[in-house]
Amino acid sequence: MTEGPNPQAVGEVAAEHMGPLLYALEVCATAMDDAGRSEDSSYYRTLAKLLAEAGGTPRDDPPDA
């Protein structure tokens, strides 16, 4: 029997490779757009947004003063 993923280990790997992961997700989303699969491209862009926010990437909107 195997256990599920180790969240801490997954987070460390994702943090170490955030830039390439976000780029790869955008490449996937663009390919899905080109193939007329907008629902799939939306999934990849949403996933990239969640990863970027979790990784501390600054958001486009200004912080509340």
PDB file of C-alpha atoms in Angstrom:
ATOM      1  CA  MET A   1       0.000   0.000   0.000  1.00  0.00           C
ATOM      2  CA  THR A   2       1.339   3.420  -0.893  1.00  0.00           C
ATOM      3  CA  GLU A   3       0.640   6.710   0.804  1.00  0.00           C
ATOM      4  CA  GLY A   4      -0.422   9.886  -0.959  1.00  0.00           C
ATOM      5  CA  PRO A   5       1.998  12.630  -1.947  1.00  0.00           C
ATOM      6  CA  ASN A   6       4.106  14.312   0.707  1.00  0.00           C
ATOM      7  CA  PRO A   7       2.845  17.934   0.611  1.00  0.00           C
ATOM      8  CA  GLN A   8       6.061  19.361   2.062  1.00  0.00           C
ATOM      9  CA  ALA A   9       8.275  17.541  -0.458  1.00  0.00           C
ATOM     10  CA  VAL A  10       5.979  18.452  -3.365  1.00  0.00           C
ATOM     11  CA  GLY A  11       5.998  22.085  -2.228  1.00  0.00           C
ATOM     12  CA  GLU A  12       9.783  22.174  -2.024  1.00  0.00           C
ATOM     13  CA  VAL A  13      10.187  20.745  -5.520  1.00  0.00           C
ATOM     14  CA  ALA A  14       7.560  23.123  -6.927  1.00  0.00           C
ATOM     15  CA  ALA A  15       9.208  26.117  -5.223  1.00  0.00           C
ATOM     16  CA  GLU A  16      12.646  25.183  -6.577  1.00  0.00           C
ATOM     17  CA  HIS A  17      11.313  24.933 -10.134  1.00  0.00           C
ATOM     18  CA  MET A  18       8.494  27.518 -10.124  1.00  0.00           C
ATOM     19  CA  GLY A  19       9.605  29.444 -13.225  1.00  0.00           C
ATOM     20  CA  PRO A  20       9.907  26.426 -15.528  1.00  0.00           C
ATOM     21  CA  LEU A  21       6.664  24.937 -14.170  1.00  0.00           C
ATOM     22  CA  LEU A  22       4.710  28.135 -14.852  1.00  0.00           C
ATOM     23  CA  TYR A  23       6.242  28.391 -18.324  1.00  0.00           C
ATOM     24  CA  ALA A  24       5.355  24.761 -19.115  1.00  0.00           C
ATOM     25  CA  LEU A  25       1.781  25.274 -17.958  1.00  0.00           C
ATOM     26  CA  GLU A  26       1.448  28.323 -20.223  1.00  0.00           C
ATOM     27  CA  VAL A  27       2.871  26.325 -23.155  1.00  0.00           C
ATOM     28  CA  CYS A  28       0.228  23.658 -22.467  1.00  0.00           C
ATOM     29  CA  ALA A  29      -2.507  26.294 -22.237  1.00  0.00           C
ATOM     30  CA  THR A  30      -1.403  27.892 -25.510  1.00  0.00           C
ATOM     31  CA  ALA A  31      -1.380  24.490 -27.230  1.00  0.00           C
ATOM     32  CA  MET A  32      -4.890  23.833 -25.951  1.00  0.00           C
ATOM     33  CA  ASP A  33      -6.029  27.253 -27.249  1.00  0.00           C
ATOM     34  CA  ASP A  34      -4.512  26.462 -30.653  1.00  0.00           C
ATOM     35  CA  ALA A  35      -6.351  23.133 -30.676  1.00  0.00           C
ATOM     36  CA  GLY A  36      -9.668  24.813 -29.878  1.00  0.00           C
ATOM     37  CA  ARG A  37      -9.798  23.320 -26.388  1.00  0.00           C
ATOM     38  CA  SER A  38     -10.541  26.424 -24.332  1.00  0.00           C
ATOM     39  CA  GLU A  39     -11.833  24.490 -21.322  1.00  0.00           C
ATOM     40  CA  ASP A  40      -8.516  22.638 -21.096  1.00  0.00           C
ATOM     41  CA  SER A  41      -6.469  25.816 -21.568  1.00  0.00           C
ATOM     42  CA  SER A  42      -8.451  27.449 -18.770  1.00  0.00           C
ATOM     43  CA  TYR A  43      -7.575  24.545 -16.468  1.00  0.00           C
ATOM     44  CA  TYR A  44      -3.824  24.942 -17.105  1.00  0.00           C
ATOM     45  CA  ARG A  45      -3.953  28.722 -16.627  1.00  0.00           C
ATOM     46  CA  THR A  46      -5.937  28.356 -13.397  1.00  0.00           C
ATOM     47  CA  LEU A  47      -3.426  25.813 -12.128  1.00  0.00           C
ATOM     48  CA  ALA A  48      -0.537  28.160 -12.987  1.00  0.00           C
ATOM     49  CA  LYS A  49      -2.284  31.025 -11.179  1.00  0.00           C
ATOM     50  CA  LEU A  50      -2.787  28.899  -8.066  1.00  0.00           C
ATOM     51  CA  LEU A  51       0.865  27.818  -8.078  1.00  0.00           C
ATOM     52  CA  ALA A  52       2.097  31.375  -8.614  1.00  0.00           C
ATOM     53  CA  GLU A  53      -0.047  32.689  -5.769  1.00  0.00           C
ATOM     54  CA  ALA A  54       1.057  29.874  -3.470  1.00  0.00           C
ATOM     55  CA  GLY A  55       4.667  30.561  -4.389  1.00  0.00           C
ATOM     56  CA  GLY A  56       4.425  34.200  -3.449  1.00  0.00           C
ATOM     57  CA  THR A  57       4.567  35.660  -6.951  1.00  0.00           C
ATOM     58  CA  PRO A  58       3.288  39.253  -6.813  1.00  0.00           C
ATOM     59  CA  ARG A  59      -0.239  39.748  -8.101  1.00  0.00           C
ATOM     60  CA  ASP A  60      -1.137  42.199 -10.852  1.00  0.00           C
ATOM     61  CA  ASP A  61      -3.627  44.101  -8.722  1.00  0.00           C
ATOM     62  CA  PRO A  62      -2.239  46.585  -6.175  1.00  0.00           C
ATOM     63  CA  PRO A  63      -2.495  45.685  -2.482  1.00  0.00           C
ATOM     64  CA  ASP A  64      -5.162  47.352  -0.364  1.00  0.00           C
ATOM     65  CA  ALA A  65      -3.823  50.436   1.422  1.00  0.00           C
TER      66      ALA A  65
END
